[in-house]
């Protein structure tokens, strides 16, 4: 299962860091302005009138008090300083939390994905924000992929999927990892905290698929039920199918090479996931044990326009629908948190 707008997309999903940083910066400016109005800086100091007053001019306003205020004005200005530092500290915390809201704490210091890992030049998968069930069945369900926007609100689920909260809730839980090749031969069990702290790093471009462990799909539904019950799947279903969730977290540059299975949806909670898709009758050229990153670097550049897949980068909060038996490969451009709903 591939882990995972209108052609011009909105950047960064809900709670983007640019918007958060702007609001904190604006608050700082308002704070400075209000403090400046309450405690204006004095005019230039007058020359000393005698030897006993020959204090350095730079310190004059502290010795003399704040002009324009009553005798207690100097004390008031000094007493305001702790409040100023408290306000600045609070705003710094808000600035940090706004960044964590944007990536859930999953973006760690150090190198990110390899430079070659970028978004596609042109998204060739349709984005829809106003899709009815009837149109979904008629236009997409059995014929082509589509990206859904704004049909569900998973803000609560997103809050529960921050790095800090998942480690607090499931750090001791044993998770099953699969090798990131087409057939996922090898399985490895280890504590979730160990996977996050020691193995969730950018993909080495020369690594083979059977050397790369990937957390996706083999979830203990009883153990993770407290998380999954807060997820709202896309509102569309197919007659005769039953939905099943697969939850995953993977490092930048990781992904699953080309494979196919039944239909389903894949939503990005944090990060970005680039998808490559071919219809069932058009088998892609790939090696089942080479990573998607290696395929993108070695095979993709030589493809003619007619041989290229449908492709698009799914942003946080977006959902990709893939029809039955469509070939697809995925590539995480950031450390990504995602969940798929398979219709089996």
Short mmCIF file of C-alpha atoms in Angstrom, two decimals:
data_model
loop_
_atom_site.label_atom_id
_atom_site.label_comp_id
_atom_site.label_asym_id
_atom_site.label_seq_id
_atom_site.Cartn_x
_atom_site.Cartn_y
_atom_site.Cartn_z
CA UNK A 1 0.00 0.00 0.00
CA UNK A 2 1.47 3.26 -1.07
CA UNK A 3 2.13 5.17 2.01
CA UNK A 4 1.62 8.52 0.90
CA UNK A 5 -4.27 21.18 -5.09
CA UNK A 6 -6.27 22.24 -8.56
CA UNK A 7 -2.90 22.28 -10.08
CA UNK A 8 -1.66 25.20 -8.01
CA UNK A 9 -1.38 23.86 -4.48
CA UNK A 10 -1.53 25.59 -1.14
CA UNK A 11 1.79 25.14 0.62
CA UNK A 12 2.30 23.49 3.96
CA UNK A 13 -0.97 22.05 5.40
CA UNK A 14 -3.03 23.38 8.27
CA UNK A 15 -1.17 25.52 10.77
CA UNK A 16 1.70 26.35 8.41
CA UNK A 17 4.78 27.79 10.09
CA UNK A 18 4.84 30.91 7.90
CA UNK A 19 1.44 31.98 9.13
CA UNK A 20 2.37 31.19 12.74
CA UNK A 21 5.68 33.06 12.57
CA UNK A 22 3.99 36.11 11.05
CA UNK A 23 1.44 36.35 13.85
CA UNK A 24 4.12 36.09 16.56
CA UNK A 25 6.21 38.74 14.83
CA UNK A 26 3.19 41.01 14.61
CA UNK A 27 2.50 40.49 18.31
CA UNK A 28 6.08 41.49 19.13
CA UNK A 29 5.69 44.70 17.16
CA UNK A 30 2.44 45.51 18.96
CA UNK A 31 4.09 44.75 22.32
CA UNK A 32 7.02 47.03 21.56
CA UNK A 33 4.68 49.78 20.42
CA UNK A 34 2.48 49.55 23.50
CA UNK A 35 5.44 49.50 25.89
CA UNK A 36 6.97 52.39 24.03
CA UNK A 37 3.75 54.36 24.43
CA UNK A 38 3.59 53.60 28.15
CA UNK A 39 7.28 54.22 28.83
CA UNK A 40 8.67 56.45 26.08
CA UNK A 41 12.39 56.81 25.81
CA UNK A 42 13.54 60.19 27.07
CA UNK A 43 14.87 62.98 24.89
CA UNK A 44 18.55 63.68 24.71
CA UNK A 45 19.98 64.32 28.17
CA UNK A 46 20.62 67.96 29.11
CA UNK A 47 24.20 68.89 29.87
CA UNK A 48 25.19 68.42 33.52
CA UNK A 49 24.77 71.57 35.63
CA UNK A 50 27.62 70.84 37.95
CA UNK A 51 30.46 68.46 38.85
CA UNK A 52 28.22 66.46 41.13
CA UNK A 53 25.94 65.64 38.18
CA UNK A 54 28.60 64.59 35.68
CA UNK A 55 27.14 61.11 35.22
CA UNK A 56 27.50 59.34 31.84
CA UNK A 57 24.74 60.48 29.51
CA UNK A 58 23.88 56.92 28.54
CA UNK A 59 22.68 56.30 32.08
CA UNK A 60 20.98 59.62 32.56
CA UNK A 61 17.42 58.37 32.25
CA UNK A 62 18.00 55.74 34.92
CA UNK A 63 19.43 58.36 37.31
CA UNK A 64 16.82 60.99 36.55
CA UNK A 65 13.74 58.87 36.03
CA UNK A 66 11.56 58.79 32.95
CA UNK A 67 10.64 62.28 31.68
CA UNK A 68 6.96 62.96 31.37
CA UNK A 69 6.09 60.61 34.24
CA UNK A 70 5.46 61.47 37.88
CA UNK A 71 8.22 61.00 40.44
CA UNK A 72 7.37 57.30 40.64
CA UNK A 73 7.79 56.95 36.87
CA UNK A 74 11.35 55.62 37.13
CA UNK A 75 10.20 52.88 39.48
CA UNK A 76 7.30 52.07 37.19
CA UNK A 77 9.64 51.74 34.21
CA UNK A 78 11.94 49.43 36.13
CA UNK A 79 9.03 47.34 37.39
CA UNK A 80 7.80 46.92 33.81
CA UNK A 81 11.00 45.15 32.77
CA UNK A 82 10.10 41.72 34.28
CA UNK A 83 6.73 41.95 32.56
CA UNK A 84 8.49 42.69 29.28
CA UNK A 85 10.76 39.65 29.64
CA UNK A 86 7.78 37.47 30.59
CA UNK A 87 5.90 38.65 27.51
CA UNK A 88 8.90 38.04 25.26
CA UNK A 89 9.41 34.55 26.73
CA UNK A 90 5.73 33.75 26.17
CA UNK A 91 5.93 34.87 22.56
CA UNK A 92 9.07 32.79 22.03
CA UNK A 93 7.22 29.72 23.33
CA UNK A 94 4.32 30.50 20.99
CA UNK A 95 6.73 30.83 18.06
CA UNK A 96 8.25 27.46 18.87
CA UNK A 97 4.85 25.81 19.26
CA UNK A 98 3.65 27.26 15.95
CA UNK A 99 6.59 25.54 14.24
CA UNK A 100 5.80 22.28 16.02
CA UNK A 101 2.18 22.60 14.91
CA UNK A 102 3.36 22.79 11.31
CA UNK A 103 5.41 19.58 11.34
CA UNK A 104 4.28 17.87 14.56
CA UNK A 105 7.86 17.85 15.85
CA UNK A 106 8.86 15.32 13.19
CA UNK A 107 11.35 17.59 11.43
CA UNK A 108 14.58 17.03 13.34
CA UNK A 109 17.85 19.00 13.26
CA UNK A 110 20.36 17.83 10.68
CA UNK A 111 20.22 17.01 6.98
CA UNK A 112 16.86 16.40 5.38
CA UNK A 113 16.04 14.43 2.26
CA UNK A 114 18.67 14.24 -0.49
CA UNK A 115 18.78 17.25 -2.79
CA UNK A 116 17.32 15.19 -5.66
CA UNK A 117 14.09 14.66 -3.74
CA UNK A 118 11.81 17.45 -4.91
CA UNK A 119 8.21 17.96 -5.87
CA UNK A 120 7.22 17.27 -9.45
CA UNK A 121 7.28 20.09 -11.98
CA UNK A 122 3.60 19.62 -12.82
CA UNK A 123 1.00 17.70 -10.83
CA UNK A 124 -0.92 15.48 -13.26
CA UNK A 125 -3.53 14.17 -10.80
CA UNK A 126 -6.76 16.13 -10.48
CA UNK A 127 -7.51 17.87 -7.19
CA UNK A 128 -11.14 18.17 -6.06
CA UNK A 129 -12.53 20.06 -3.09
CA UNK A 130 -16.23 19.81 -3.96
CA UNK A 131 -16.77 16.22 -5.05
CA UNK A 132 -20.09 14.44 -4.57
CA UNK A 133 -20.33 10.69 -4.09
CA UNK A 134 -22.19 10.29 -7.39
CA UNK A 135 -19.44 12.10 -9.29
CA UNK A 136 -16.74 10.15 -7.44
CA UNK A 137 -18.25 6.86 -8.57
CA UNK A 138 -18.89 8.04 -12.10
CA UNK A 139 -15.57 9.78 -12.84
CA UNK A 140 -12.90 8.28 -10.57
CA UNK A 141 -13.75 5.16 -8.56
CA UNK A 142 -12.99 2.68 -11.35
CA UNK A 143 -10.95 4.73 -13.80
CA UNK A 144 -8.44 7.23 -12.42
CA UNK A 145 -6.86 8.58 -9.21
CA UNK A 146 -7.99 11.84 -7.64
CA UNK A 147 -6.83 14.04 -4.77
CA UNK A 148 -9.52 14.99 -2.25
CA UNK A 149 -9.35 18.23 -0.29
CA UNK A 150 -11.36 19.39 2.69
CA UNK A 151 -13.91 16.57 2.77
CA UNK A 152 -13.07 15.55 6.35
CA UNK A 153 -11.69 17.29 9.42
CA UNK A 154 -8.87 15.31 11.03
CA UNK A 155 -7.44 18.11 13.17
CA UNK A 156 -7.96 16.05 16.35
CA UNK A 157 -6.22 13.04 14.83
CA UNK A 158 -3.41 15.32 13.65
CA UNK A 159 -2.97 16.66 17.20
CA UNK A 160 -2.63 13.09 18.49
CA UNK A 161 0.01 12.26 15.87
CA UNK A 162 2.70 14.69 16.97
CA UNK A 163 6.04 13.12 17.73
CA UNK A 164 5.74 13.90 21.44
CA UNK A 165 2.23 12.47 21.82
CA UNK A 166 2.83 9.28 19.86
CA UNK A 167 5.98 8.55 21.86
CA UNK A 168 4.09 9.18 25.11
CA UNK A 169 1.21 6.91 24.08
CA UNK A 170 2.98 4.14 22.16
CA UNK A 171 6.70 4.43 22.91
CA UNK A 172 6.83 1.01 24.57
CA UNK A 173 4.58 -0.67 22.01
CA UNK A 174 6.21 -3.18 19.70
CA UNK A 175 5.74 -2.34 16.03
CA UNK A 176 6.45 -4.46 12.98
CA UNK A 177 8.63 -3.04 10.22
CA UNK A 178 8.75 -4.28 6.63
CA UNK A 179 11.51 -4.00 4.08
CA UNK A 180 10.83 -1.27 1.53
CA UNK A 181 10.84 -3.42 -1.59
CA UNK A 182 7.99 -4.46 -3.85
CA UNK A 183 7.19 -7.69 -2.06
CA UNK A 184 8.08 -6.74 1.56
CA UNK A 185 9.80 -10.01 2.38
CA UNK A 186 11.44 -9.29 5.73
CA UNK A 187 9.65 -8.33 8.95
CA UNK A 188 11.34 -6.93 12.06
CA UNK A 189 9.71 -6.25 15.45
CA UNK A 190 11.04 -3.56 17.80
CA UNK A 191 9.75 -0.89 20.23
CA UNK A 192 8.13 2.11 18.57
CA UNK A 193 10.41 4.49 20.49
CA UNK A 194 13.52 2.78 19.13
CA UNK A 195 12.22 3.08 15.58
CA UNK A 196 11.50 6.81 16.01
CA UNK A 197 14.70 7.68 17.87
CA UNK A 198 17.20 5.50 15.99
CA UNK A 199 15.84 4.53 12.58
CA UNK A 200 13.73 7.43 11.37
CA UNK A 201 16.41 9.18 9.35
CA UNK A 202 16.78 10.32 5.72
CA UNK A 203 17.13 7.54 3.16
CA UNK A 204 20.61 6.74 1.86
CA UNK A 205 20.31 6.94 -1.95
CA UNK A 206 22.44 3.82 -2.44
CA UNK A 207 20.49 1.62 0.00
CA UNK A 208 18.59 -1.31 -1.48
CA UNK A 209 14.95 -1.92 -0.70
CA UNK A 210 15.61 -5.07 1.30
CA UNK A 211 18.01 -3.11 3.54
CA UNK A 212 15.48 -0.39 4.32
CA UNK A 213 12.96 -0.93 7.12
CA UNK A 214 9.66 0.91 6.91
CA UNK A 215 6.85 1.27 9.46
CA UNK A 216 3.58 0.91 7.59
CA UNK A 217 0.66 -1.45 7.55
CA UNK A 218 1.39 -4.11 10.15
CA UNK A 219 -0.41 -2.31 12.97
CA UNK A 220 -1.75 -3.99 16.08
CA UNK A 221 -5.31 -2.69 15.81
CA UNK A 222 -6.18 -3.53 19.40
CA UNK A 223 -3.18 -1.63 20.72
CA UNK A 224 -3.58 1.35 18.36
CA UNK A 225 -7.39 1.51 18.55
CA UNK A 226 -7.26 4.50 20.92
CA UNK A 227 -5.63 6.47 18.09
CA UNK A 228 -7.56 5.11 15.12
CA UNK A 229 -10.96 5.88 16.61
CA UNK A 230 -10.20 9.59 16.19
CA UNK A 231 -9.57 9.27 12.45
CA UNK A 232 -12.30 10.29 10.01
CA UNK A 233 -11.85 8.39 6.74
CA UNK A 234 -12.96 9.83 3.39
CA UNK A 235 -16.76 9.77 3.08
CA UNK A 236 -16.75 7.55 -0.02
CA UNK A 237 -16.95 3.76 -0.13
CA UNK A 238 -17.33 1.10 -2.79
CA UNK A 239 -20.12 -1.44 -2.79
CA UNK A 240 -19.06 -4.78 -1.33
CA UNK A 241 -15.85 -3.49 0.31
CA UNK A 242 -14.83 -3.11 3.95
CA UNK A 243 -12.36 -0.37 4.99
CA UNK A 244 -9.14 -1.28 6.83
CA UNK A 245 -6.58 1.20 8.18
CA UNK A 246 -2.82 1.10 7.76
CA UNK A 247 -0.83 3.71 9.68
CA UNK A 248 2.76 4.65 8.96
CA UNK A 249 5.69 6.94 9.72
CA UNK A 250 8.77 7.14 7.50
CA UNK A 251 11.87 9.26 7.01
CA UNK A 252 12.65 11.67 4.21
CA UNK A 253 13.68 9.95 0.98
CA UNK A 254 12.03 6.67 1.95
CA UNK A 255 9.12 5.06 0.15
CA UNK A 256 7.81 1.89 -1.46
CA UNK A 257 8.66 0.94 -5.07
CA UNK A 258 6.02 0.07 -7.66
CA UNK A 259 3.34 -2.44 -6.67
CA UNK A 260 -0.43 -2.79 -6.93
CA UNK A 261 -3.39 -4.03 -4.92
CA UNK A 262 -7.04 -3.14 -4.37
CA UNK A 263 -8.46 0.38 -4.23
CA UNK A 264 -8.05 2.75 -1.33
CA UNK A 265 -7.29 6.19 0.05
CA UNK A 266 -4.06 7.57 1.51
CA UNK A 267 -3.96 10.71 3.66
CA UNK A 268 -0.85 12.64 4.70
CA UNK A 269 -1.03 13.85 8.31
CA UNK A 270 2.42 15.47 8.50
CA UNK A 271 5.03 15.94 5.79
CA UNK A 272 4.70 15.47 2.03
CA UNK A 273 4.46 12.31 -0.05
CA UNK A 274 5.14 12.17 -3.78
CA UNK A 275 3.16 9.58 -5.74
CA UNK A 276 3.81 7.94 -9.12
CA UNK A 277 0.91 6.01 -10.71
CA UNK A 278 0.34 3.90 -13.84
CA UNK A 279 -2.92 2.28 -15.00
CA UNK A 280 -3.13 -1.54 -14.76
CA UNK A 281 -2.40 -2.07 -18.46
CA UNK A 282 0.83 -0.02 -18.36
CA UNK A 283 3.48 -1.89 -16.34
CA UNK A 284 6.27 0.48 -15.27
CA UNK A 285 9.94 -0.25 -15.77
CA UNK A 286 11.48 -0.81 -12.33
CA UNK A 287 13.58 -3.17 -10.22
CA UNK A 288 11.60 -4.60 -7.27
CA UNK A 289 14.56 -4.28 -4.89
CA UNK A 290 15.58 -0.73 -5.84
CA UNK A 291 14.09 2.06 -3.78
CA UNK A 292 11.79 4.68 -5.24
CA UNK A 293 14.54 7.23 -4.64
CA UNK A 294 16.96 5.20 -6.79
CA UNK A 295 14.27 4.80 -9.49
CA UNK A 296 13.66 8.57 -9.49
CA UNK A 297 17.37 9.29 -9.88
CA UNK A 298 18.28 6.52 -12.36
CA UNK A 299 15.21 5.63 -14.43
CA UNK A 300 12.79 8.54 -14.30
CA UNK A 301 15.00 11.11 -16.12
CA UNK A 302 15.22 8.86 -19.22
CA UNK A 303 11.46 8.35 -19.55
CA UNK A 304 9.79 9.94 -22.56
CA UNK A 305 6.78 12.16 -21.83
CA UNK A 306 4.40 9.41 -22.96
CA UNK A 307 6.11 6.88 -20.67
CA UNK A 308 5.95 9.00 -17.55
CA UNK A 309 3.48 8.17 -14.79
CA UNK A 310 0.73 10.29 -13.38
CA UNK A 311 2.36 12.03 -10.45
CA UNK A 312 1.72 14.51 -7.69
CA UNK A 313 2.93 15.45 -4.22
CA UNK A 314 0.29 15.03 -1.54
CA UNK A 315 0.40 17.75 1.09
CA UNK A 316 -0.62 17.40 4.74
CA UNK A 317 -4.41 17.19 4.97
CA UNK A 318 -4.88 15.91 1.42
CA UNK A 319 -6.15 12.44 0.49
CA UNK A 320 -5.23 10.49 -2.64
CA UNK A 321 -7.66 7.90 -4.01
CA UNK A 322 -6.06 5.10 -6.07
CA UNK A 323 -8.29 2.71 -8.08
CA UNK A 324 -8.09 -1.08 -8.12
CA UNK A 325 -4.88 -2.60 -9.54
CA UNK A 326 -3.22 0.69 -10.36
CA UNK A 327 0.56 0.54 -10.15
CA UNK A 328 1.96 3.06 -7.70
CA UNK A 329 5.20 4.00 -5.95
CA UNK A 330 5.65 6.50 -3.13
CA UNK A 331 8.44 8.79 -1.98
CA UNK A 332 8.39 10.75 1.28
CA UNK A 333 9.85 14.22 0.75
CA UNK A 334 9.92 14.90 4.50
CA UNK A 335 9.62 12.75 7.58
CA UNK A 336 5.98 11.88 7.04
CA UNK A 337 3.05 10.56 9.05
CA UNK A 338 0.27 9.01 6.96
CA UNK A 339 -2.69 6.66 7.06
CA UNK A 340 -4.29 4.60 4.31
CA UNK A 341 -7.83 3.26 4.13
CA UNK A 342 -7.85 0.11 2.02
CA UNK A 343 -11.16 -0.98 0.51
CA UNK A 344 -10.98 -4.77 0.57
#
